[in-house]
């Protein structure tokens, strides 16, 4: 029997994050109420392998009979250093110190130390440390000791994000009844130059509602404003298709600071309502998926990705786990290609309905398949129990 | 007018205490040096905000534990917020640690303040539980010096404690510890939902005698096809501390046919985890609001406050009727207090809903009558929602009290 020591305080959410796909009966994993349960041990199985899971917090580091799991962001959250996985970049500077501390604890057992560094930032924070095995969210890891775990990454948004992203899964039932005012929308929060350029092109289409957040212009923002961008927004704001999303409202409508939870709630309750199809920038150029696509897929919202790699990635993941993905009947190679495709399909009501349904079919099948994959598989356990941690790069694409 | 708030600062607390004032939201600070990297950090530095209320300039200062002896200011202290900031509780619902902390640490301190300061000290205890502050075992108002002003969320109080509507209402929103605020925004998603499995849902979390009484009436008079009774798996979990006390009621309840058990604990994404208030509220929104066109809710008829049950239905615009007419009367009294005309309620008056279940059956059996009833309920609910929201955006009960120092027990 393989043993897994998890060096965090127990929670039912953490159990699902690390050990989804196992044959566990939910009733056997407690959900604490009033009394905190820091330690918890249970036997279960995964794909005919018996495993023992022990949440042992800061103990048992010297045990040599199992793997030692440590997730940097869970550690930071449990110690009230960060509130959610998404704010991890602020704490990158602490990474080496935490890593050294963990290495000291595990002493001569480093080969069994499994460190999770899933920060939803992809290549922005690649782990270059050579000493242990890292489970990361870079789809194609750049380091030989870094391993991509799809299901753990996908479920990190739900079970260990601190951001209520799970709500998107349930929102699906309400989206289907909603009457949208627009066919398409493109919403940006940070007014980066390339996004504003896309916004400029998209806002020329009559069926695209473009929005930007007031955040960029707030006095307490930490962004450095680009005068060119400010000027362009000023010019574009005369276009009726461009709307400003006010972060700061009065009383109950005040979304307050630019923290991740507020932003996610704004997305749920303001952005997702705007249009039938959301145009999103998922950054495959930096090798990861973010909450942008995960939330839309969970609630079955049709996505038009500015980078077509989004569809390729999710379809390849589905094939990898034996599922049949929905192959879209179109393809594009650049943003301008996408724009041309849009123009064609916005021509008539009929062409729009066909196009929209195509995107909805993709969202529907992808949601169904990904949920099934995360219920029956566990990418981390597949790697460990399948002896795939042999040091070769485990590229997905 | 100078007002000291004796808590650490967050923008959510500003809105909780000072909704209704004239202020530019952008001048309400959200990012400070202390919370820049950790939004939930309560800022212990002094935060000053200028605002205006009913023509009076307000110099609002969140000063935490400073300046208690300043006789030139009003002093505001909220018992539950203090418990939150001390880490004694995670939301308003946990009374015992909150009360013990207040009685042990705060009452002796407050009683020793100078007479002038005591007269300008305003203590809020909004608990959503309806207990009176002079009750045996609580003994707060009788332990606190009579100069000190005391406020709660009970519409009726038998002691000096005064009811403050707007803070009571806003306590469900800010600080957002229980996800009740989400219901306000959920309104937009819900209003266009058309497909429901049932006409009426009676959702029960904990089964006990008075709820069993409602179940008997529902099962006797209402159609199985149109009505669903759901219950939470929580009822038979170890989390339920009164499980054994109500075992007989629960066993009788389970004998009824066509009950739907809502599993708190599902596999993976479907696992709503522990019985925390936030989990319950999110479970309620996502699992219980989409089942039936109208929810039959069961507020405690013996208390004088509103709980999250009523408030979340109002915020979400979810059609509801209450097991007891007294809840409707309480809502109407508050609307009257706020200066609005009391709306007509489409159901005939009843003590508990079983008095009118035959009438309800008639409405539910006839599609036209049911449609009309739903529409009238919708008009009533929209009006209540509008009154409440409009009121908290323009009025402030605590500031009204501070300005007038008049008692407003309303029933």
PDB file of C-alpha atoms in Angstrom, chain A residues 92-244:
ATOM      1  CA  UNK A  92       6.945  34.538  -4.651  1.00  0.00           C
ATOM      2  CA  UNK A  93       9.753  36.150  -2.708  1.00  0.00           C
ATOM      3  CA  UNK A  94       8.957  33.832   0.213  1.00  0.00           C
ATOM      4  CA  UNK A  95       9.148  30.737  -1.947  1.00  0.00           C
ATOM      5  CA  UNK A  96      12.815  29.858  -1.439  1.00  0.00           C
ATOM      6  CA  UNK A  97      12.620  30.300   2.307  1.00  0.00           C
ATOM      7  CA  UNK A  98       9.579  28.007   2.577  1.00  0.00           C
ATOM      8  CA  UNK A  99      11.191  25.481   0.251  1.00  0.00           C
ATOM      9  CA  UNK A 100      14.399  25.356   2.305  1.00  0.00           C
ATOM     10  CA  UNK A 101      12.384  24.917   5.448  1.00  0.00           C
ATOM     11  CA  UNK A 102      10.440  21.984   3.976  1.00  0.00           C
ATOM     12  CA  UNK A 103      13.612  20.385   2.653  1.00  0.00           C
ATOM     13  CA  UNK A 104      15.172  20.614   6.097  1.00  0.00           C
ATOM     14  CA  UNK A 105      12.192  18.870   7.613  1.00  0.00           C
ATOM     15  CA  UNK A 106      12.188  15.960   5.210  1.00  0.00           C
ATOM     16  CA  UNK A 107      15.977  15.580   5.578  1.00  0.00           C
ATOM     17  CA  UNK A 108      17.303  12.599   3.576  1.00  0.00           C
ATOM     18  CA  UNK A 109      13.953  11.677   2.146  1.00  0.00           C
ATOM     19  CA  UNK A 110      13.825  14.336  -0.570  1.00  0.00           C
ATOM     20  CA  UNK A 111      13.122  11.834  -3.330  1.00  0.00           C
ATOM     21  CA  UNK A 112       9.707  11.280  -1.790  1.00  0.00           C
ATOM     22  CA  UNK A 113       8.967  14.972  -1.329  1.00  0.00           C
ATOM     23  CA  UNK A 114       6.176  16.046  -3.697  1.00  0.00           C
ATOM     24  CA  UNK A 115       5.721  19.789  -3.830  1.00  0.00           C
ATOM     25  CA  UNK A 116       2.708  21.409  -5.447  1.00  0.00           C
ATOM     26  CA  UNK A 117       3.172  24.857  -6.955  1.00  0.00           C
ATOM     27  CA  UNK A 118      -0.047  25.631  -8.785  1.00  0.00           C
ATOM     28  CA  UNK A 119      -0.322  29.397  -8.958  1.00  0.00           C
ATOM     29  CA  UNK A 120      -2.369  29.869 -12.176  1.00  0.00           C
ATOM     30  CA  UNK A 121       0.494  31.928 -13.539  1.00  0.00           C
ATOM     31  CA  UNK A 122       2.182  29.333 -15.767  1.00  0.00           C
ATOM     32  CA  UNK A 123       5.598  30.310 -17.051  1.00  0.00           C
ATOM     33  CA  UNK A 124       5.581  33.550 -15.083  1.00  0.00           C
ATOM     34  CA  UNK A 125       6.854  31.581 -12.088  1.00  0.00           C
ATOM     35  CA  UNK A 126       8.679  28.494 -13.264  1.00  0.00           C
ATOM     36  CA  UNK A 127      10.342  26.445 -10.559  1.00  0.00           C
ATOM     37  CA  UNK A 128      13.996  25.938 -11.286  1.00  0.00           C
ATOM     38  CA  UNK A 129      15.005  24.197  -8.069  1.00  0.00           C
ATOM     39  CA  UNK A 130      16.570  20.833  -8.910  1.00  0.00           C
ATOM     40  CA  UNK A 131      16.282  19.007  -5.610  1.00  0.00           C
ATOM     41  CA  UNK A 132      12.707  17.623  -5.562  1.00  0.00           C
ATOM     42  CA  UNK A 133       9.667  16.866  -7.638  1.00  0.00           C
ATOM     43  CA  UNK A 134       7.276  19.727  -8.346  1.00  0.00           C
ATOM     44  CA  UNK A 135       3.692  19.411  -9.503  1.00  0.00           C
ATOM     45  CA  UNK A 136       2.901  22.569 -11.406  1.00  0.00           C
ATOM     46  CA  UNK A 137       0.331  24.244 -13.621  1.00  0.00           C
ATOM     47  CA  UNK A 138       2.644  24.803 -16.581  1.00  0.00           C
ATOM     48  CA  UNK A 139       1.045  22.681 -19.294  1.00  0.00           C
ATOM     49  CA  UNK A 140       4.404  21.911 -20.856  1.00  0.00           C
ATOM     50  CA  UNK A 141       6.881  22.054 -17.997  1.00  0.00           C
ATOM     51  CA  UNK A 142      10.257  23.553 -18.796  1.00  0.00           C
ATOM     52  CA  UNK A 143      12.112  21.606 -16.118  1.00  0.00           C
ATOM     53  CA  UNK A 144      12.712  17.875 -15.945  1.00  0.00           C
ATOM     54  CA  UNK A 145      11.555  17.652 -12.323  1.00  0.00           C
ATOM     55  CA  UNK A 146       8.321  19.602 -12.954  1.00  0.00           C
ATOM     56  CA  UNK A 147       5.138  17.652 -13.697  1.00  0.00           C
ATOM     57  CA  UNK A 148       1.826  18.927 -15.004  1.00  0.00           C
ATOM     58  CA  UNK A 149      -1.260  17.613 -13.177  1.00  0.00           C
ATOM     59  CA  UNK A 150      -4.390  18.572 -15.077  1.00  0.00           C
ATOM     60  CA  UNK A 151      -7.072  17.333 -12.689  1.00  0.00           C
ATOM     61  CA  UNK A 152      -5.345  18.787  -9.632  1.00  0.00           C
ATOM     62  CA  UNK A 153      -4.880  22.087 -11.434  1.00  0.00           C
ATOM     63  CA  UNK A 154      -8.505  22.149 -12.582  1.00  0.00           C
ATOM     64  CA  UNK A 155      -9.771  21.281  -9.112  1.00  0.00           C
ATOM     65  CA  UNK A 156      -7.429  23.783  -7.479  1.00  0.00           C
ATOM     66  CA  UNK A 157      -9.873  26.401  -8.757  1.00  0.00           C
ATOM     67  CA  UNK A 158     -12.701  24.675  -6.942  1.00  0.00           C
ATOM     68  CA  UNK A 159     -11.359  23.077  -3.789  1.00  0.00           C
ATOM     69  CA  UNK A 160      -8.380  25.093  -2.704  1.00  0.00           C
ATOM     70  CA  UNK A 161      -8.731  28.491  -4.295  1.00  0.00           C
ATOM     71  CA  UNK A 162     -10.484  30.388  -1.518  1.00  0.00           C
ATOM     72  CA  UNK A 163     -12.501  32.080  -4.265  1.00  0.00           C
ATOM     73  CA  UNK A 164     -15.942  30.395  -4.451  1.00  0.00           C
ATOM     74  CA  UNK A 165     -15.282  29.402  -8.070  1.00  0.00           C
ATOM     75  CA  UNK A 166     -17.307  26.278  -7.346  1.00  0.00           C
ATOM     76  CA  UNK A 167     -20.417  28.483  -7.697  1.00  0.00           C
ATOM     77  CA  UNK A 168     -19.885  28.456 -11.465  1.00  0.00           C
ATOM     78  CA  UNK A 169     -20.707  24.764 -11.553  1.00  0.00           C
ATOM     79  CA  UNK A 170     -24.144  25.515 -10.099  1.00  0.00           C
ATOM     80  CA  UNK A 171     -24.686  28.703 -12.091  1.00  0.00           C
ATOM     81  CA  UNK A 172     -25.104  26.585 -15.230  1.00  0.00           C
ATOM     82  CA  UNK A 173     -28.766  25.909 -14.389  1.00  0.00           C
ATOM     83  CA  UNK A 174     -29.557  29.630 -14.472  1.00  0.00           C
ATOM     84  CA  UNK A 175     -27.536  30.588 -17.532  1.00  0.00           C
ATOM     85  CA  UNK A 176     -29.758  28.581 -19.828  1.00  0.00           C
ATOM     86  CA  UNK A 177     -32.810  30.734 -18.970  1.00  0.00           C
ATOM     87  CA  UNK A 178     -31.055  34.080 -19.117  1.00  0.00           C
ATOM     88  CA  UNK A 179     -31.911  36.611 -21.812  1.00  0.00           C
ATOM     89  CA  UNK A 180     -28.729  38.398 -22.817  1.00  0.00           C
ATOM     90  CA  UNK A 181     -28.654  41.914 -24.214  1.00  0.00           C
ATOM     91  CA  UNK A 182     -25.691  41.292 -26.490  1.00  0.00           C
ATOM     92  CA  UNK A 183     -24.389  38.567 -28.714  1.00  0.00           C
ATOM     93  CA  UNK A 184     -20.760  38.951 -27.730  1.00  0.00           C
ATOM     94  CA  UNK A 185     -18.682  40.637 -25.109  1.00  0.00           C
ATOM     95  CA  UNK A 186     -15.036  41.282 -24.465  1.00  0.00           C
ATOM     96  CA  UNK A 187     -14.244  42.358 -20.916  1.00  0.00           C
ATOM     97  CA  UNK A 188     -10.890  43.533 -19.742  1.00  0.00           C
ATOM     98  CA  UNK A 189      -9.745  44.479 -16.298  1.00  0.00           C
ATOM     99  CA  UNK A 190      -6.153  45.504 -16.764  1.00  0.00           C
ATOM    100  CA  UNK A 191      -5.879  47.837 -19.722  1.00  0.00           C
ATOM    101  CA  UNK A 192      -2.773  46.367 -21.246  1.00  0.00           C
ATOM    102  CA  UNK A 193      -1.753  47.663 -24.649  1.00  0.00           C
ATOM    103  CA  UNK A 194      -2.475  44.499 -26.629  1.00  0.00           C
ATOM    104  CA  UNK A 195      -5.897  44.123 -24.973  1.00  0.00           C
ATOM    105  CA  UNK A 196      -6.840  47.712 -25.723  1.00  0.00           C
ATOM    106  CA  UNK A 197      -5.833  47.118 -29.307  1.00  0.00           C
ATOM    107  CA  UNK A 198      -8.177  44.104 -29.446  1.00  0.00           C
ATOM    108  CA  UNK A 199     -10.856  46.133 -27.735  1.00  0.00           C
ATOM    109  CA  UNK A 200     -10.488  48.849 -30.370  1.00  0.00           C
ATOM    110  CA  UNK A 201     -11.015  46.334 -33.175  1.00  0.00           C
ATOM    111  CA  UNK A 202     -13.875  44.491 -31.478  1.00  0.00           C
ATOM    112  CA  UNK A 203     -15.758  47.607 -30.471  1.00  0.00           C
ATOM    113  CA  UNK A 204     -16.200  48.411 -34.148  1.00  0.00           C
ATOM    114  CA  UNK A 205     -18.489  45.402 -34.464  1.00  0.00           C
ATOM    115  CA  UNK A 206     -22.036  46.360 -33.577  1.00  0.00           C
ATOM    116  CA  UNK A 207     -22.772  43.077 -31.807  1.00  0.00           C
ATOM    117  CA  UNK A 208     -19.857  43.154 -29.399  1.00  0.00           C
ATOM    118  CA  UNK A 209     -20.181  44.831 -26.023  1.00  0.00           C
ATOM    119  CA  UNK A 210     -16.735  45.741 -24.737  1.00  0.00           C
ATOM    120  CA  UNK A 211     -16.118  46.585 -21.104  1.00  0.00           C
ATOM    121  CA  UNK A 212     -13.219  47.722 -19.000  1.00  0.00           C
ATOM    122  CA  UNK A 213     -12.917  48.091 -15.253  1.00  0.00           C
ATOM    123  CA  UNK A 214     -12.835  51.424 -13.460  1.00  0.00           C
ATOM    124  CA  UNK A 215     -10.041  49.817 -11.445  1.00  0.00           C
ATOM    125  CA  UNK A 216      -7.445  51.080 -13.909  1.00  0.00           C
ATOM    126  CA  UNK A 217      -8.402  54.667 -13.146  1.00  0.00           C
ATOM    127  CA  UNK A 218      -8.898  54.416  -9.390  1.00  0.00           C
ATOM    128  CA  UNK A 219      -6.612  56.468  -7.174  1.00  0.00           C
ATOM    129  CA  UNK A 220      -5.484  53.490  -5.103  1.00  0.00           C
ATOM    130  CA  UNK A 221      -4.683  51.219  -8.029  1.00  0.00           C
ATOM    131  CA  UNK A 222      -1.219  49.694  -8.122  1.00  0.00           C
ATOM    132  CA  UNK A 223      -1.004  49.721 -11.927  1.00  0.00           C
ATOM    133  CA  UNK A 224       1.184  52.165 -13.748  1.00  0.00           C
ATOM    134  CA  UNK A 225      -1.053  53.953 -16.212  1.00  0.00           C
ATOM    135  CA  UNK A 226      -0.018  54.207 -19.810  1.00  0.00           C
ATOM    136  CA  UNK A 227      -0.892  57.661 -21.162  1.00  0.00           C
ATOM    137  CA  UNK A 228      -1.433  56.226 -24.649  1.00  0.00           C
ATOM    138  CA  UNK A 229      -3.925  53.705 -23.279  1.00  0.00           C
ATOM    139  CA  UNK A 230      -5.766  56.360 -21.270  1.00  0.00           C
ATOM    140  CA  UNK A 231      -6.035  58.535 -24.378  1.00  0.00           C
ATOM    141  CA  UNK A 232      -7.262  55.655 -26.512  1.00  0.00           C
ATOM    142  CA  UNK A 233      -9.892  54.682 -23.945  1.00  0.00           C
ATOM    143  CA  UNK A 234     -11.021  58.278 -23.851  1.00  0.00           C
ATOM    144  CA  UNK A 235     -11.506  58.226 -27.623  1.00  0.00           C
ATOM    145  CA  UNK A 236     -13.118  54.777 -27.625  1.00  0.00           C
ATOM    146  CA  UNK A 237     -15.495  55.641 -24.804  1.00  0.00           C
ATOM    147  CA  UNK A 238     -17.482  57.708 -27.285  1.00  0.00           C
ATOM    148  CA  UNK A 239     -18.408  54.387 -28.884  1.00  0.00           C
ATOM    149  CA  UNK A 240     -21.678  53.098 -27.442  1.00  0.00           C
ATOM    150  CA  UNK A 241     -20.323  49.541 -27.505  1.00  0.00           C
ATOM    151  CA  UNK A 242     -17.722  50.363 -24.886  1.00  0.00           C
ATOM    152  CA  UNK A 243     -18.819  50.394 -21.267  1.00  0.00           C
ATOM    153  CA  UNK A 244     -17.007  51.076 -18.042  1.00  0.00           C
TER     154      UNK A 244
END
